[in-house]
Amino acid sequence: MVEVTSEVVRPVNINIGKNKFSLIAPDNVAVTSPRLSGEVNINESEMVFAGFGIVAPEYNWNDYKDLDVKGKTVGRANK
């Protein structure tokens, strides 16, 4: 059993071509990873948007349905 918590102490920087975005957690971005590591760096990864990231089969709702996320970084709405 593992407990995973996220404490982002620096801005999350996203570069898309010449455009640069700096997001502050937890106000602008929530950061999680399935990897058990002290730090995760993601370079050269395609980003896909997954709505709120909700999977609720009881309501026939799946934000990931038909969305190819393998090997990509998933962005989703936080609020």
PDB file of C-alpha atoms in Angstrom:
ATOM      1  CA  MET A   1       0.000   0.000   0.000  1.00  0.00           C
ATOM      2  CA  VAL A   2       1.291   3.426  -0.903  1.00  0.00           C
ATOM      3  CA  GLU A   3       0.083   6.920  -0.057  1.00  0.00           C
ATOM      4  CA  VAL A   4       0.721   9.475  -2.754  1.00  0.00           C
ATOM      5  CA  THR A   5       0.572  13.197  -2.038  1.00  0.00           C
ATOM      6  CA  SER A   6       1.405  16.088  -4.294  1.00  0.00           C
ATOM      7  CA  GLU A   7       3.290  19.144  -3.109  1.00  0.00           C
ATOM      8  CA  VAL A   8       4.381  21.368  -5.944  1.00  0.00           C
ATOM      9  CA  VAL A   9       6.787  24.015  -4.673  1.00  0.00           C
ATOM     10  CA  ARG A  10       7.778  25.563  -8.011  1.00  0.00           C
ATOM     11  CA  PRO A  11       5.759  26.767 -10.988  1.00  0.00           C
ATOM     12  CA  VAL A  12       4.709  24.188 -13.564  1.00  0.00           C
ATOM     13  CA  ASN A  13       6.084  25.438 -16.875  1.00  0.00           C
ATOM     14  CA  ILE A  14       4.484  24.405 -20.154  1.00  0.00           C
ATOM     15  CA  ASN A  15       6.170  25.315 -23.440  1.00  0.00           C
ATOM     16  CA  ILE A  16       4.170  25.026 -26.660  1.00  0.00           C
ATOM     17  CA  GLY A  17       6.295  26.234 -29.521  1.00  0.00           C
ATOM     18  CA  LYS A  18       7.251  29.813 -28.664  1.00  0.00           C
ATOM     19  CA  ASN A  19       4.391  30.136 -26.160  1.00  0.00           C
ATOM     20  CA  LYS A  20       5.257  29.620 -22.504  1.00  0.00           C
ATOM     21  CA  PHE A  21       2.813  29.167 -19.641  1.00  0.00           C
ATOM     22  CA  SER A  22       3.712  29.180 -15.949  1.00  0.00           C
ATOM     23  CA  LEU A  23       1.072  27.658 -13.661  1.00  0.00           C
ATOM     24  CA  ILE A  24       1.024  27.818  -9.847  1.00  0.00           C
ATOM     25  CA  ALA A  25      -0.307  24.870  -7.817  1.00  0.00           C
ATOM     26  CA  PRO A  26      -2.902  24.437  -6.485  1.00  0.00           C
ATOM     27  CA  ASP A  27      -4.602  27.564  -7.897  1.00  0.00           C
ATOM     28  CA  ASN A  28      -3.896  26.936 -11.596  1.00  0.00           C
ATOM     29  CA  VAL A  29      -2.898  23.281 -11.788  1.00  0.00           C
ATOM     30  CA  ALA A  30      -3.083  20.019  -9.843  1.00  0.00           C
ATOM     31  CA  VAL A  31      -0.135  17.727 -10.413  1.00  0.00           C
ATOM     32  CA  THR A  32      -0.206  13.969  -9.846  1.00  0.00           C
ATOM     33  CA  SER A  33       1.739  11.035 -11.210  1.00  0.00           C
ATOM     34  CA  PRO A  34       1.411   7.263 -10.865  1.00  0.00           C
ATOM     35  CA  ARG A  35       5.206   7.094 -10.524  1.00  0.00           C
ATOM     36  CA  LEU A  36       6.621   6.750  -7.018  1.00  0.00           C
ATOM     37  CA  SER A  37       9.388   9.294  -7.390  1.00  0.00           C
ATOM     38  CA  GLY A  38      10.450  12.473  -5.633  1.00  0.00           C
ATOM     39  CA  GLU A  39      10.433  14.418  -8.897  1.00  0.00           C
ATOM     40  CA  VAL A  40       8.902  13.816 -12.307  1.00  0.00           C
ATOM     41  CA  ASN A  41      10.060  15.695 -15.404  1.00  0.00           C
ATOM     42  CA  ILE A  42       8.051  15.440 -18.608  1.00  0.00           C
ATOM     43  CA  ASN A  43       9.814  16.534 -21.775  1.00  0.00           C
ATOM     44  CA  GLU A  44       8.546  16.436 -25.342  1.00  0.00           C
ATOM     45  CA  SER A  45       5.170  14.933 -24.423  1.00  0.00           C
ATOM     46  CA  GLU A  46       1.963  15.552 -26.335  1.00  0.00           C
ATOM     47  CA  MET A  47      -0.720  16.984 -24.037  1.00  0.00           C
ATOM     48  CA  VAL A  48      -4.365  15.944 -24.386  1.00  0.00           C
ATOM     49  CA  PHE A  49      -7.373  17.401 -22.550  1.00  0.00           C
ATOM     50  CA  ALA A  50      -9.760  15.037 -20.748  1.00  0.00           C
ATOM     51  CA  GLY A  51     -12.527  17.311 -19.457  1.00  0.00           C
ATOM     52  CA  PHE A  52     -12.797  16.791 -15.704  1.00  0.00           C
ATOM     53  CA  GLY A  53     -11.310  13.274 -15.992  1.00  0.00           C
ATOM     54  CA  ILE A  54     -14.547  11.702 -14.735  1.00  0.00           C
ATOM     55  CA  VAL A  55     -15.233   8.001 -15.152  1.00  0.00           C
ATOM     56  CA  ALA A  56     -18.719   7.159 -13.807  1.00  0.00           C
ATOM     57  CA  PRO A  57     -20.155   4.039 -15.455  1.00  0.00           C
ATOM     58  CA  GLU A  58     -23.283   4.293 -13.287  1.00  0.00           C
ATOM     59  CA  TYR A  59     -24.099   7.518 -15.194  1.00  0.00           C
ATOM     60  CA  ASN A  60     -22.795   6.232 -18.535  1.00  0.00           C
ATOM     61  CA  TRP A  61     -20.063   8.921 -18.385  1.00  0.00           C
ATOM     62  CA  ASN A  62     -16.395   8.548 -19.298  1.00  0.00           C
ATOM     63  CA  ASP A  63     -14.267  11.580 -20.171  1.00  0.00           C
ATOM     64  CA  TYR A  64     -11.550   9.211 -21.443  1.00  0.00           C
ATOM     65  CA  LYS A  65     -13.801   7.314 -23.879  1.00  0.00           C
ATOM     66  CA  ASP A  66     -12.277   7.283 -27.373  1.00  0.00           C
ATOM     67  CA  LEU A  67      -9.356   9.400 -26.108  1.00  0.00           C
ATOM     68  CA  ASP A  68      -5.879   8.034 -26.865  1.00  0.00           C
ATOM     69  CA  VAL A  69      -3.735   8.970 -23.835  1.00  0.00           C
ATOM     70  CA  LYS A  70      -1.036   6.297 -24.084  1.00  0.00           C
ATOM     71  CA  GLY A  71       2.395   7.916 -23.764  1.00  0.00           C
ATOM     72  CA  LYS A  72       0.832  11.387 -23.464  1.00  0.00           C
ATOM     73  CA  THR A  73       0.355  13.929 -20.694  1.00  0.00           C
ATOM     74  CA  VAL A  74      -3.294  14.298 -19.677  1.00  0.00           C
ATOM     75  CA  GLY A  75      -4.649  17.699 -18.745  1.00  0.00           C
ATOM     76  CA  ARG A  76      -8.039  17.983 -17.111  1.00  0.00           C
ATOM     77  CA  ALA A  77     -10.177  20.661 -15.558  1.00  0.00           C
ATOM     78  CA  ASN A  78      -9.661  21.116 -11.821  1.00  0.00           C
ATOM     79  CA  LYS A  79     -12.832  22.961 -10.803  1.00  0.00           C
TER      80      LYS A  79
END
